[in-house]
C-alpha positions as CSV (number, residue, x, y, z in Angstrom):
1,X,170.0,123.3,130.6
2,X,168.9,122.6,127.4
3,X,170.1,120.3,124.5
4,X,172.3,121.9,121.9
5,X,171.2,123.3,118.6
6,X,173.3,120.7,117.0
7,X,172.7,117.4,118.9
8,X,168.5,118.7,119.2
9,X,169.4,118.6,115.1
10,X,170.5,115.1,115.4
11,X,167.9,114.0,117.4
12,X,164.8,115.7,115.3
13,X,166.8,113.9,111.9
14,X,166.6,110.5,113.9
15,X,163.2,110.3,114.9
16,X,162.2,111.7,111.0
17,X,164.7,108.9,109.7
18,X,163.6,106.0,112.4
19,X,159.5,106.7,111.3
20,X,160.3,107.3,107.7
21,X,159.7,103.5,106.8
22,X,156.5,103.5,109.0
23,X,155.0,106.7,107.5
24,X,156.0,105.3,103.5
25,X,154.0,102.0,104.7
26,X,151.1,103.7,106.2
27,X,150.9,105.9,102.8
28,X,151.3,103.0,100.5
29,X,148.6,101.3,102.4
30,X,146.4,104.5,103.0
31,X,146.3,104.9,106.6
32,X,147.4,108.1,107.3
33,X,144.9,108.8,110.4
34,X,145.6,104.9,111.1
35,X,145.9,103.4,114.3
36,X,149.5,102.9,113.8
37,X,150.2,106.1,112.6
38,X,148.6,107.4,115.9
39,X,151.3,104.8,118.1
40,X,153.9,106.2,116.0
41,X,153.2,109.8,117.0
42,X,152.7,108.7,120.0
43,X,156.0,107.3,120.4
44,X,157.8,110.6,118.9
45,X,155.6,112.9,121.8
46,X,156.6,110.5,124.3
47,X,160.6,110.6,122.9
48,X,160.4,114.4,122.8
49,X,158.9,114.4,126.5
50,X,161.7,112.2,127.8
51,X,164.7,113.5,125.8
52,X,163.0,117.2,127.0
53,X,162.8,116.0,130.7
54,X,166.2,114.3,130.6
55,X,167.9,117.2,128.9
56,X,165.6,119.7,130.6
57,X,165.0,121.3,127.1
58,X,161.5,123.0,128.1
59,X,161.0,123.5,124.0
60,X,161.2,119.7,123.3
61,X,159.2,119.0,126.0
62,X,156.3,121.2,125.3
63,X,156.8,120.0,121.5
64,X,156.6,116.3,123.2
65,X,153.4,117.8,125.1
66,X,151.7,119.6,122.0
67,X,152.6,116.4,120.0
68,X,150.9,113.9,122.3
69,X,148.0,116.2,123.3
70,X,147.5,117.0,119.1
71,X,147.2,112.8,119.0
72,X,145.2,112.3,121.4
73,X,142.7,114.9,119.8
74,X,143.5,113.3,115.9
75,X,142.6,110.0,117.7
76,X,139.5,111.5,119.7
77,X,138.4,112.7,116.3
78,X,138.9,109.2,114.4
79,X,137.0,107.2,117.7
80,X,134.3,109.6,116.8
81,X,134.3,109.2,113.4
82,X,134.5,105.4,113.7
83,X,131.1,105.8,116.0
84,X,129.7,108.0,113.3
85,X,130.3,105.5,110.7
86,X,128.8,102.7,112.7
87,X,125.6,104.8,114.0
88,X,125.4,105.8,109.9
89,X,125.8,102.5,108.9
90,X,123.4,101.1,111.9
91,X,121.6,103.7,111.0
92,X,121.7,102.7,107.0
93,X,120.9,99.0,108.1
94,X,117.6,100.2,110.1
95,X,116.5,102.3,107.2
96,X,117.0,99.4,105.1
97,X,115.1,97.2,107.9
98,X,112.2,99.5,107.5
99,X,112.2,99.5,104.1
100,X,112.0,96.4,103.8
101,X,109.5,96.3,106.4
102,X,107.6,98.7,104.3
103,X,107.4,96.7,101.4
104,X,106.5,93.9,103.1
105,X,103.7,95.8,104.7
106,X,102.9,96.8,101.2
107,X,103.0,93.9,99.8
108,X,100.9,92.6,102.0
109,X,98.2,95.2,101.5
110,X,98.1,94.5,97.9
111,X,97.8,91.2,98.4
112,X,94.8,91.5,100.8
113,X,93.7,94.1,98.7
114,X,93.7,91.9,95.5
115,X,92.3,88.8,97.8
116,X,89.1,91.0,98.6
117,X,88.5,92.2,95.5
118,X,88.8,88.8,94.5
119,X,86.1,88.2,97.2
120,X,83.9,90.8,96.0
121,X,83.9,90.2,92.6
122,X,83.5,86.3,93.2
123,X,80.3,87.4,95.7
124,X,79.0,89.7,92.4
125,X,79.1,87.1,89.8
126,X,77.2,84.7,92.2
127,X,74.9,87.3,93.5
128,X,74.2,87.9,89.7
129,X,74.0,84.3,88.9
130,X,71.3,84.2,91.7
131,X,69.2,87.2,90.0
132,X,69.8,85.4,86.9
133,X,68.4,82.4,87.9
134,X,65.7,84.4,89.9
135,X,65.0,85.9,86.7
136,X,65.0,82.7,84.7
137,X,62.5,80.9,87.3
138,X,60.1,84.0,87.1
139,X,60.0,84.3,83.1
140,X,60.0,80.1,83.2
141,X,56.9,80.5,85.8
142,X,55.4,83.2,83.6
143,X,55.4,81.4,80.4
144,X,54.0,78.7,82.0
145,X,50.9,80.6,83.6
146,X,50.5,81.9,80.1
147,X,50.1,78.6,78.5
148,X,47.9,77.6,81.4
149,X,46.1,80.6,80.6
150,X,45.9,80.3,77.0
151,X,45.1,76.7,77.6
152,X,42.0,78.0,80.0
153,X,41.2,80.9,77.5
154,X,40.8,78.1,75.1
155,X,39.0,75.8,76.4
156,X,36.2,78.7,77.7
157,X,36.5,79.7,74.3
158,X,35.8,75.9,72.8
159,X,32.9,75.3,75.5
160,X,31.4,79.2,74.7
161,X,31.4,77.7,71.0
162,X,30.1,74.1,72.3
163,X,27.5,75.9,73.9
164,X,26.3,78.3,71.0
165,X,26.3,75.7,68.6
166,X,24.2,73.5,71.5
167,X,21.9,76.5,71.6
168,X,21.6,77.2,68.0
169,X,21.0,73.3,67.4
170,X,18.0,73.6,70.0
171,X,16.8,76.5,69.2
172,X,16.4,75.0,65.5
173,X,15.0,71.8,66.6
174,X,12.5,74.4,68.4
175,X,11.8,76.0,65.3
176,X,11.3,72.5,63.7
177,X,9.1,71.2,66.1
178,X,7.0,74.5,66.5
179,X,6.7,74.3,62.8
180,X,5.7,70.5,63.0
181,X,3.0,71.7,65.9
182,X,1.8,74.8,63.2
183,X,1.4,71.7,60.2
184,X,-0.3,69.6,62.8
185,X,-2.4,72.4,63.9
186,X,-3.4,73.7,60.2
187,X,-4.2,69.5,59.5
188,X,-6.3,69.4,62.0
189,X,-7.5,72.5,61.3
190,X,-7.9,71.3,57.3
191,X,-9.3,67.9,58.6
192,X,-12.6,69.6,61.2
193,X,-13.7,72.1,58.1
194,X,-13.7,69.1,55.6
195,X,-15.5,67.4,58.5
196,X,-17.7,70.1,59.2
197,X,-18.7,70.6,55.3
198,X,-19.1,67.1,55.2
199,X,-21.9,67.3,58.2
200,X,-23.7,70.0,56.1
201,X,-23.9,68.4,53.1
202,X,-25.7,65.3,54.8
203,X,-27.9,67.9,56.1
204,X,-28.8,68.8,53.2
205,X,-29.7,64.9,51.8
């Protein structure tokens, strides 16, 4: 037996009137694959599976059947959705984790990378400050052997000229005194001829 055309009429128009306020709600509010929409449909497979059983109306059974097995998948297909949504947004939270992670890391390496070449240059400027003052104590220790130097050079120099002049007085005064021995040496000769020309003309007395 199955239920009348008219009364299976009836019965279709009530469960369309009885979820009309339910479905306007869940459109207003944008939940039309909602978890209430779900319940509702639900509720109409299950009322089509019991008015089917009691009526033995095979149609509005299977209808209750198709119904309940078509919600079950819509609500398969949301539960899946949902866990795609949360593995994207887990997902979208560990890419943001690691990117952050990233720009830490990089951060991190610019800042070591700015701290050693902060290192370098400061080890630089004091190695060059050291050849600098390398530089300064060789030139300091240079001009100060060439002053000693000059110094040395010109005190040789002052006792070469000591020493000429030294040499050139004696060998003046060696002239002088040769020449003194030469006058001596002609007086005497001078004084033994007069002497001698004295001794002839007594002689000659």
């Amino acid at each position: 037996m199955s239920m009348p055309t008219i009364p299976k009429t009836i019965f279709n128009s009530s469960i369309k009137l009885a979820r009309t306020p339910f479905d306007v709600a869940i459109g207003a509010l944008g939940g039309s694959d909602s978890h209430v929409k779900h319940v509702l449909d639900r509720a109409e497979a299950g009322a089509r599976s019991a008015t089917g059983v009691l009526f033995r109306d095979d149609e509005l059974r299977e209808q209750g059947r198709t119904a309940l097995l078509a919600t079950k998948e819509r609500e398969r297909a949301v539960e899946l959705r949902e866990q795609a949504e949360v593995q994207e947004r887990e997902g979208e939270e560990r890419r943001r984790e690691l990117s952050k992670a990233a720009e830490k890391a990089a951060a991190e390496a610019r800042r070591k990378a700015e701290q050693e070449r902060r290192i370098a240059e400061k080890r630089r400027q004091e190695r060059e400050a050291r050849a600098a003052e390398k530089e300064k104590e060789k030139k300091k220790k240079a001009k100060k052997s060439a002053v000693k130097a000059k110094r040395s050079n010109a005190k040789v120099e002052k006792t070469a000229q000591l020493e000429k002049l030294e040499a050139k007085e004696k060998s003046i005064k060696a002239k002088e005194e040769a020449a003194a021995v030469e006058r001596e040496a002609e007086a005497l000769q001078k004084a033994a001829a007069a002497a001698k020309e004295k001794r002839k003309d007594g002689d000659g007395k």
